[in-house]
Amino acid sequence: MIWVFLTLLLLSGGLTLFNPTQLIYWLADGTWMICCVIARIVPQKLAVYMAILALIASLTTVWQARALTHGPTYHKRFWLSLVILIGLINLLIVPSYMASRTLWGSILFWFGIVWLTFLLLMATYFSLTSYHLRHQATKSRLIIVLGAQVTVRGLSRTLKRRLDRVLAVYNTETVLPRIIVSGGQGIDEPQSEAHAMAAYLIQHGVLADHIQLEDHATSTQENFKFSRHLLPSTVPSRTAFATSNYHVTRSKLLAHNSGFKTIGVLAAPTSAISLFSATLRELVALTYYYRYYLAAIWGVAGALIALNLVYPISF
């Protein structure tokens, strides 16, 4: 069984080389397979395997998270905070893999599987984010700018950084790209994000007839869905979207769901102060996005653990 698991895991890993965004699915399958072999592996061996996998996922997470850092301030406020958080939770959770198969021990073991799933999700998120940041779009012909908060004082810093990233591309291209600014008006916003973005771009030298407004979207999914309605049936080649660096992975998934099968990324930096909380929000959003897959994994794990508790397997 172990060799079958390892073979399928290596095969799924090889397939992700052709489509990296599928990695989350394959890692979810891998976690599910780990749960499936619970009833076939000596508990001590299982504990070792899961602890090793947790260690690999943790190291992958903290290593790939470096792609979001830009200097000592980021290392202190973001990277070090992430390392401490993962380290502390591992110290609390990983010993549960060695718990005896009593009722409480089985409950702890189930929580250990839940944490392992989160670790795999985190490792995937940071790995894909690092990949997208290293392969950003060039020579874009169409740029979709994802909106962010607008206040009575004007654009938020996050939104300004996204627009400045677009301006940096716009001012260096020989063929000026079309720009779609996407964002509706929230109940606490004085105007739509799209109108505020268009005004900022025009103020900084972008030609008005190069800008198209999409002022109804209230979420990232709607940014792409409504922007897609403004385009012809075939998406123009060299299309890209502009957003914050921590946001590129989930945005890429949602863009794909809205019909943008191939779309580039233009990532704007995020301040060191807000980066840690922003990445945590993204992980929560990804957990919600994959809630049915995760619920299936946790349900199968719980059922197998309960079965082994009621009908223990003798070796």
mmCIF file of C-alpha atoms in Angstrom:
data_model
loop_
_atom_site.group_PDB
_atom_site.id
_atom_site.type_symbol
_atom_site.label_atom_id
_atom_site.label_comp_id
_atom_site.label_asym_id
_atom_site.label_seq_id
_atom_site.Cartn_x
_atom_site.Cartn_y
_atom_site.Cartn_z
ATOM 1 C CA MET A 1 0.000 0.000 0.000
ATOM 2 C CA ILE A 2 2.826 2.384 0.875
ATOM 3 C CA TRP A 3 4.528 1.839 -2.478
ATOM 4 C CA VAL A 4 1.231 2.433 -4.294
ATOM 5 C CA PHE A 5 0.776 5.684 -2.358
ATOM 6 C CA LEU A 6 4.327 6.858 -3.103
ATOM 7 C CA THR A 7 4.025 5.951 -6.798
ATOM 8 C CA LEU A 8 0.757 7.875 -7.225
ATOM 9 C CA LEU A 9 2.144 10.820 -5.266
ATOM 10 C CA LEU A 10 5.232 11.002 -7.491
ATOM 11 C CA LEU A 11 3.054 10.673 -10.593
ATOM 12 C CA SER A 12 0.784 13.516 -9.469
ATOM 13 C CA GLY A 13 3.847 15.609 -8.668
ATOM 14 C CA GLY A 14 5.161 15.077 -12.186
ATOM 15 C CA LEU A 15 1.839 16.096 -13.711
ATOM 16 C CA THR A 16 1.931 19.407 -11.846
ATOM 17 C CA LEU A 17 5.001 20.356 -13.872
ATOM 18 C CA PHE A 18 2.678 20.735 -16.857
ATOM 19 C CA ASN A 19 0.000 22.650 -14.930
ATOM 20 C CA PRO A 20 1.221 24.022 -11.578
ATOM 21 C CA THR A 21 -2.227 25.328 -10.584
ATOM 22 C CA GLN A 22 -3.412 21.710 -10.224
ATOM 23 C CA LEU A 23 -1.027 21.146 -7.331
ATOM 24 C CA ILE A 24 -3.683 21.830 -4.718
ATOM 25 C CA TYR A 25 -5.839 19.020 -6.097
ATOM 26 C CA TRP A 26 -2.977 16.543 -6.131
ATOM 27 C CA LEU A 27 -1.888 17.433 -2.612
ATOM 28 C CA ALA A 28 -5.476 17.049 -1.448
ATOM 29 C CA ASP A 29 -5.529 13.610 -3.054
ATOM 30 C CA GLY A 30 -2.271 12.789 -1.312
ATOM 31 C CA THR A 31 -3.699 13.765 2.065
ATOM 32 C CA TRP A 32 -6.784 11.677 1.387
ATOM 33 C CA MET A 33 -4.600 8.685 0.528
ATOM 34 C CA ILE A 34 -2.694 9.107 3.773
ATOM 35 C CA CYS A 35 -5.995 8.873 5.607
ATOM 36 C CA CYS A 36 -6.969 5.787 3.611
ATOM 37 C CA VAL A 37 -3.913 3.817 4.712
ATOM 38 C CA ILE A 38 -4.453 4.565 8.413
ATOM 39 C CA ALA A 39 -6.034 1.160 8.903
ATOM 40 C CA ARG A 40 -3.166 -0.611 7.096
ATOM 41 C CA ILE A 41 -0.070 0.895 8.695
ATOM 42 C CA VAL A 42 1.415 0.246 12.102
ATOM 43 C CA PRO A 43 0.602 3.408 14.164
ATOM 44 C CA GLN A 44 4.248 4.130 14.901
ATOM 45 C CA LYS A 45 5.137 4.065 11.214
ATOM 46 C CA LEU A 46 2.169 6.267 10.364
ATOM 47 C CA ALA A 47 3.254 8.811 12.959
ATOM 48 C CA VAL A 48 6.722 8.963 11.435
ATOM 49 C CA TYR A 49 5.382 9.357 7.888
ATOM 50 C CA MET A 50 2.982 12.127 8.874
ATOM 51 C CA ALA A 51 5.590 13.962 10.944
ATOM 52 C CA ILE A 52 8.011 13.868 8.005
ATOM 53 C CA LEU A 53 5.319 15.135 5.621
ATOM 54 C CA ALA A 54 4.449 17.925 8.072
ATOM 55 C CA LEU A 55 8.133 18.884 8.289
ATOM 56 C CA ILE A 56 8.482 18.961 4.481
ATOM 57 C CA ALA A 57 5.323 21.059 4.098
ATOM 58 C CA SER A 58 6.490 23.458 6.825
ATOM 59 C CA LEU A 59 9.935 23.931 5.289
ATOM 60 C CA THR A 60 8.402 24.395 1.832
ATOM 61 C CA THR A 61 6.055 27.047 3.205
ATOM 62 C CA VAL A 62 8.710 29.151 4.949
ATOM 63 C CA TRP A 63 11.140 28.795 2.037
ATOM 64 C CA GLN A 64 8.685 29.814 -0.680
ATOM 65 C CA ALA A 65 7.279 32.646 1.481
ATOM 66 C CA ARG A 66 10.570 34.470 0.964
ATOM 67 C CA ALA A 67 9.314 35.493 -2.484
ATOM 68 C CA LEU A 68 6.982 37.986 -0.787
ATOM 69 C CA THR A 69 9.726 39.634 1.280
ATOM 70 C CA HIS A 70 11.652 42.747 0.284
ATOM 71 C CA GLY A 71 14.207 43.565 2.950
ATOM 72 C CA PRO A 72 14.740 43.314 6.724
ATOM 73 C CA THR A 73 11.389 44.878 7.647
ATOM 74 C CA TYR A 74 9.512 42.171 5.760
ATOM 75 C CA HIS A 75 11.625 39.448 7.361
ATOM 76 C CA LYS A 76 10.775 40.747 10.822
ATOM 77 C CA ARG A 77 7.088 41.542 10.400
ATOM 78 C CA PHE A 78 6.087 38.792 7.961
ATOM 79 C CA TRP A 79 8.554 35.941 7.472
ATOM 80 C CA LEU A 80 9.627 35.579 11.101
ATOM 81 C CA SER A 81 5.998 35.801 12.268
ATOM 82 C CA LEU A 82 5.075 33.027 9.834
ATOM 83 C CA VAL A 83 7.949 30.815 11.014
ATOM 84 C CA ILE A 84 6.987 31.287 14.669
ATOM 85 C CA LEU A 85 3.295 30.589 13.981
ATOM 86 C CA ILE A 86 3.974 27.363 12.062
ATOM 87 C CA GLY A 87 6.594 26.257 14.569
ATOM 88 C CA LEU A 88 4.326 26.738 17.581
ATOM 89 C CA ILE A 89 1.359 24.952 15.993
ATOM 90 C CA ASN A 90 3.608 22.079 14.921
ATOM 91 C CA LEU A 91 4.859 21.721 18.499
ATOM 92 C CA LEU A 92 1.254 21.482 19.670
ATOM 93 C CA ILE A 93 -0.171 19.295 16.903
ATOM 94 C CA VAL A 94 2.557 16.949 15.653
ATOM 95 C CA PRO A 95 2.799 15.000 18.966
ATOM 96 C CA SER A 96 -0.847 14.032 18.386
ATOM 97 C CA TYR A 97 0.379 11.652 15.657
ATOM 98 C CA MET A 98 1.838 9.516 18.447
ATOM 99 C CA ALA A 99 -1.347 9.610 20.539
ATOM 100 C CA SER A 100 -2.718 6.297 21.735
ATOM 101 C CA ARG A 101 -5.826 5.037 19.988
ATOM 102 C CA THR A 102 -8.147 5.886 22.840
ATOM 103 C CA LEU A 103 -11.157 8.130 22.229
ATOM 104 C CA TRP A 104 -9.293 11.322 23.104
ATOM 105 C CA GLY A 105 -6.168 10.112 21.335
ATOM 106 C CA SER A 106 -8.177 9.488 18.169
ATOM 107 C CA ILE A 107 -9.706 12.977 18.356
ATOM 108 C CA LEU A 108 -6.229 14.497 18.680
ATOM 109 C CA PHE A 109 -5.043 12.378 15.765
ATOM 110 C CA TRP A 110 -7.901 13.686 13.614
ATOM 111 C CA PHE A 111 -6.939 17.277 14.458
ATOM 112 C CA GLY A 112 -3.404 16.349 13.431
ATOM 113 C CA ILE A 113 -4.680 15.316 9.998
ATOM 114 C CA VAL A 114 -6.633 18.578 9.697
ATOM 115 C CA TRP A 115 -3.474 20.560 10.463
ATOM 116 C CA LEU A 116 -1.469 18.490 7.972
ATOM 117 C CA THR A 117 -4.040 19.366 5.316
ATOM 118 C CA PHE A 118 -3.674 23.059 6.143
ATOM 119 C CA LEU A 119 0.095 22.737 5.949
ATOM 120 C CA LEU A 120 -0.172 21.226 2.487
ATOM 121 C CA LEU A 121 -2.514 24.026 1.441
ATOM 122 C CA MET A 122 -0.117 26.646 2.807
ATOM 123 C CA ALA A 123 2.866 25.051 1.077
ATOM 124 C CA THR A 124 0.931 24.994 -2.179
ATOM 125 C CA TYR A 125 -0.230 28.603 -1.823
ATOM 126 C CA PHE A 126 3.245 29.969 -1.191
ATOM 127 C CA SER A 127 4.832 27.743 -3.857
ATOM 128 C CA LEU A 128 2.366 28.884 -6.525
ATOM 129 C CA THR A 129 2.670 32.512 -5.421
ATOM 130 C CA SER A 130 6.439 32.301 -5.700
ATOM 131 C CA TYR A 131 6.096 30.720 -9.155
ATOM 132 C CA HIS A 132 3.743 33.452 -10.408
ATOM 133 C CA LEU A 133 5.940 36.240 -9.039
ATOM 134 C CA ARG A 134 8.940 34.818 -10.901
ATOM 135 C CA HIS A 135 6.981 34.568 -14.177
ATOM 136 C CA GLN A 136 5.162 37.875 -14.510
ATOM 137 C CA ALA A 137 3.652 39.085 -17.777
ATOM 138 C CA THR A 138 5.580 41.090 -20.352
ATOM 139 C CA LYS A 139 4.372 43.001 -23.415
ATOM 140 C CA SER A 140 0.756 42.879 -22.265
ATOM 141 C CA ARG A 141 -1.920 44.050 -24.722
ATOM 142 C CA LEU A 142 -4.774 44.042 -22.213
ATOM 143 C CA ILE A 143 -4.520 44.602 -18.451
ATOM 144 C CA ILE A 144 -7.370 44.000 -16.009
ATOM 145 C CA VAL A 145 -6.832 45.913 -12.774
ATOM 146 C CA LEU A 146 -8.542 44.370 -9.748
ATOM 147 C CA GLY A 147 -10.072 46.967 -7.444
ATOM 148 C CA ALA A 148 -9.439 47.597 -3.761
ATOM 149 C CA GLN A 149 -10.839 49.927 -1.155
ATOM 150 C CA VAL A 150 -11.541 53.594 -1.902
ATOM 151 C CA THR A 151 -12.106 55.984 1.013
ATOM 152 C CA VAL A 152 -13.175 59.612 1.344
ATOM 153 C CA ARG A 153 -9.463 60.422 1.389
ATOM 154 C CA GLY A 154 -8.933 58.742 -1.961
ATOM 155 C CA LEU A 155 -7.358 55.484 -3.072
ATOM 156 C CA SER A 156 -6.084 53.050 -0.474
ATOM 157 C CA ARG A 157 -2.361 52.307 -0.480
ATOM 158 C CA THR A 158 -3.063 48.820 -1.775
ATOM 159 C CA LEU A 159 -4.960 50.175 -4.770
ATOM 160 C CA LYS A 160 -2.316 52.822 -5.496
ATOM 161 C CA ARG A 161 0.382 50.157 -5.592
ATOM 162 C CA ARG A 162 -1.629 48.111 -8.088
ATOM 163 C CA LEU A 163 -2.143 51.138 -10.326
ATOM 164 C CA ASP A 164 1.508 52.163 -10.064
ATOM 165 C CA ARG A 165 2.437 48.649 -11.196
ATOM 166 C CA VAL A 166 0.202 49.129 -14.246
ATOM 167 C CA LEU A 167 1.694 52.575 -14.946
ATOM 168 C CA ALA A 168 5.198 51.104 -14.845
ATOM 169 C CA VAL A 169 4.190 48.676 -17.597
ATOM 170 C CA TYR A 170 2.155 51.220 -19.576
ATOM 171 C CA ASN A 171 5.008 53.731 -19.701
ATOM 172 C CA THR A 172 7.537 51.197 -20.989
ATOM 173 C CA GLU A 173 5.504 49.466 -23.701
ATOM 174 C CA THR A 174 5.976 50.462 -27.324
ATOM 175 C CA VAL A 175 2.406 49.311 -28.071
ATOM 176 C CA LEU A 176 0.193 50.843 -25.396
ATOM 177 C CA PRO A 177 -2.122 48.266 -23.782
ATOM 178 C CA ARG A 178 -5.838 48.554 -23.153
ATOM 179 C CA ILE A 179 -6.737 48.755 -19.479
ATOM 180 C CA ILE A 180 -9.925 47.526 -17.832
ATOM 181 C CA VAL A 181 -10.392 48.915 -14.328
ATOM 182 C CA SER A 182 -12.736 46.641 -12.398
ATOM 183 C CA GLY A 183 -14.468 47.440 -9.132
ATOM 184 C CA GLY A 184 -17.910 48.524 -7.968
ATOM 185 C CA GLN A 185 -18.927 50.845 -5.153
ATOM 186 C CA GLY A 186 -19.137 49.475 -1.627
ATOM 187 C CA ILE A 187 -21.533 50.865 0.948
ATOM 188 C CA ASP A 188 -18.647 52.675 2.664
ATOM 189 C CA GLU A 189 -17.042 54.003 -0.530
ATOM 190 C CA PRO A 190 -17.739 57.517 -1.918
ATOM 191 C CA GLN A 191 -17.489 56.352 -5.534
ATOM 192 C CA SER A 192 -16.908 53.191 -7.503
ATOM 193 C CA GLU A 193 -13.402 51.765 -7.462
ATOM 194 C CA ALA A 194 -13.405 51.732 -11.267
ATOM 195 C CA HIS A 195 -14.027 55.494 -11.551
ATOM 196 C CA ALA A 196 -11.419 56.260 -8.904
ATOM 197 C CA MET A 197 -8.850 54.088 -10.691
ATOM 198 C CA ALA A 198 -9.596 55.630 -14.079
ATOM 199 C CA ALA A 199 -9.149 59.140 -12.681
ATOM 200 C CA TYR A 200 -5.803 58.187 -11.127
ATOM 201 C CA LEU A 201 -4.525 56.617 -14.349
ATOM 202 C CA ILE A 202 -5.568 59.583 -16.487
ATOM 203 C CA GLN A 203 -3.970 61.949 -13.981
ATOM 204 C CA HIS A 204 -0.708 60.048 -14.432
ATOM 205 C CA GLY A 205 -0.636 60.088 -18.212
ATOM 206 C CA VAL A 206 -2.792 57.199 -19.436
ATOM 207 C CA LEU A 207 -4.939 58.112 -22.427
ATOM 208 C CA ALA A 208 -8.639 58.117 -21.559
ATOM 209 C CA ASP A 209 -9.593 56.107 -24.646
ATOM 210 C CA HIS A 210 -7.256 53.321 -23.488
ATOM 211 C CA ILE A 211 -9.326 52.792 -20.333
ATOM 212 C CA GLN A 212 -12.537 50.803 -20.047
ATOM 213 C CA LEU A 213 -14.628 50.802 -16.883
ATOM 214 C CA GLU A 214 -16.254 47.810 -15.214
ATOM 215 C CA ASP A 215 -17.996 49.315 -12.176
ATOM 216 C CA HIS A 216 -20.277 46.557 -10.877
ATOM 217 C CA ALA A 217 -17.934 43.919 -9.417
ATOM 218 C CA THR A 218 -17.932 43.407 -5.656
ATOM 219 C CA SER A 219 -15.561 40.429 -5.449
ATOM 220 C CA THR A 220 -12.524 39.008 -7.221
ATOM 221 C CA GLN A 221 -14.686 36.422 -8.967
ATOM 222 C CA GLU A 222 -16.949 39.189 -10.263
ATOM 223 C CA ASN A 223 -13.930 41.239 -11.359
ATOM 224 C CA PHE A 224 -13.102 38.548 -13.879
ATOM 225 C CA LYS A 225 -16.669 37.518 -14.673
ATOM 226 C CA PHE A 226 -17.850 41.037 -15.513
ATOM 227 C CA SER A 227 -14.609 41.985 -17.256
ATOM 228 C CA ARG A 228 -15.009 38.900 -19.433
ATOM 229 C CA HIS A 229 -18.389 40.260 -20.595
ATOM 230 C CA LEU A 230 -16.627 43.346 -21.962
ATOM 231 C CA LEU A 231 -14.393 41.261 -24.219
ATOM 232 C CA PRO A 232 -15.036 39.390 -27.471
ATOM 233 C CA SER A 233 -15.657 35.657 -27.458
ATOM 234 C CA THR A 234 -11.944 35.027 -27.839
ATOM 235 C CA VAL A 235 -9.830 36.579 -25.095
ATOM 236 C CA PRO A 236 -7.081 38.778 -26.588
ATOM 237 C CA SER A 237 -3.617 37.296 -26.471
ATOM 238 C CA ARG A 238 -1.173 38.696 -23.910
ATOM 239 C CA THR A 239 -3.912 39.486 -21.424
ATOM 240 C CA ALA A 240 -2.797 40.072 -17.833
ATOM 241 C CA PHE A 241 -4.326 41.108 -14.540
ATOM 242 C CA ALA A 242 -2.839 43.426 -11.933
ATOM 243 C CA THR A 243 -3.262 42.803 -8.225
ATOM 244 C CA SER A 244 -1.264 42.577 -5.012
ATOM 245 C CA ASN A 245 1.479 39.945 -4.748
ATOM 246 C CA TYR A 246 -0.239 37.929 -1.988
ATOM 247 C CA HIS A 247 -3.425 37.817 -4.095
ATOM 248 C CA VAL A 248 -2.099 36.372 -7.362
ATOM 249 C CA THR A 249 -2.652 32.663 -6.696
ATOM 250 C CA ARG A 250 -6.347 32.812 -5.851
ATOM 251 C CA SER A 251 -6.920 35.433 -8.557
ATOM 252 C CA LYS A 252 -5.363 33.109 -11.122
ATOM 253 C CA LEU A 253 -7.737 30.321 -10.095
ATOM 254 C CA LEU A 254 -10.776 32.599 -10.299
ATOM 255 C CA ALA A 255 -9.651 33.999 -13.655
ATOM 256 C CA HIS A 256 -9.446 30.468 -15.023
ATOM 257 C CA ASN A 257 -12.989 29.786 -13.789
ATOM 258 C CA SER A 258 -14.223 32.875 -15.663
ATOM 259 C CA GLY A 259 -12.846 31.810 -19.025
ATOM 260 C CA PHE A 260 -9.331 33.275 -18.940
ATOM 261 C CA LYS A 261 -7.515 30.047 -19.692
ATOM 262 C CA THR A 262 -4.172 31.753 -20.228
ATOM 263 C CA ILE A 263 -3.627 35.018 -18.405
ATOM 264 C CA GLY A 264 -0.514 36.736 -17.148
ATOM 265 C CA VAL A 265 0.194 38.278 -13.764
ATOM 266 C CA LEU A 266 1.325 41.772 -12.782
ATOM 267 C CA ALA A 267 1.993 41.780 -9.039
ATOM 268 C CA ALA A 268 2.237 44.876 -6.874
ATOM 269 C CA PRO A 269 4.135 44.813 -3.565
ATOM 270 C CA THR A 270 2.355 44.814 -0.215
ATOM 271 C CA SER A 271 3.486 46.755 2.847
ATOM 272 C CA ALA A 272 5.357 44.814 5.511
ATOM 273 C CA ILE A 273 2.803 45.831 8.133
ATOM 274 C CA SER A 274 -0.215 44.317 6.360
ATOM 275 C CA LEU A 275 1.384 41.390 4.483
ATOM 276 C CA PHE A 276 1.073 38.812 7.281
ATOM 277 C CA SER A 277 -2.637 39.444 7.907
ATOM 278 C CA ALA A 278 -3.279 39.628 4.142
ATOM 279 C CA THR A 279 -1.751 36.192 3.509
ATOM 280 C CA LEU A 280 -3.753 34.706 6.377
ATOM 281 C CA ARG A 281 -6.950 36.093 4.824
ATOM 282 C CA GLU A 282 -5.977 34.540 1.499
ATOM 283 C CA LEU A 283 -5.448 31.161 3.158
ATOM 284 C CA VAL A 284 -8.875 31.416 4.789
ATOM 285 C CA ALA A 285 -10.384 32.315 1.402
ATOM 286 C CA LEU A 286 -8.648 29.347 -0.249
ATOM 287 C CA THR A 287 -9.905 27.064 2.505
ATOM 288 C CA TYR A 288 -13.434 28.260 1.770
ATOM 289 C CA TYR A 289 -12.856 27.855 -1.980
ATOM 290 C CA TYR A 290 -11.841 24.201 -1.480
ATOM 291 C CA ARG A 291 -14.265 23.575 1.372
ATOM 292 C CA TYR A 292 -15.945 20.584 -0.271
ATOM 293 C CA TYR A 293 -12.643 18.842 -1.040
ATOM 294 C CA LEU A 294 -11.387 19.501 2.486
ATOM 295 C CA ALA A 295 -14.641 18.385 4.068
ATOM 296 C CA ALA A 296 -14.396 15.116 2.112
ATOM 297 C CA ILE A 297 -10.806 14.553 3.261
ATOM 298 C CA TRP A 298 -11.611 15.282 6.907
ATOM 299 C CA GLY A 299 -14.770 13.161 6.776
ATOM 300 C CA VAL A 300 -12.969 10.130 5.338
ATOM 301 C CA ALA A 301 -10.180 10.539 7.897
ATOM 302 C CA GLY A 302 -12.656 10.757 10.759
ATOM 303 C CA ALA A 303 -14.581 7.718 9.533
ATOM 304 C CA LEU A 304 -11.432 5.601 9.222
ATOM 305 C CA ILE A 305 -10.158 6.671 12.634
ATOM 306 C CA ALA A 306 -13.528 5.897 14.216
ATOM 307 C CA LEU A 307 -13.639 2.525 12.447
ATOM 308 C CA ASN A 308 -10.184 1.641 13.702
ATOM 309 C CA LEU A 309 -11.220 2.697 17.207
ATOM 310 C CA VAL A 310 -14.328 0.491 17.237
ATOM 311 C CA TYR A 311 -12.783 -2.417 15.311
ATOM 312 C CA PRO A 312 -9.046 -2.231 16.011
ATOM 313 C CA ILE A 313 -6.863 -4.067 13.544
ATOM 314 C CA SER A 314 -4.477 -6.590 15.019
ATOM 315 C CA PHE A 315 -0.987 -6.913 13.551
#
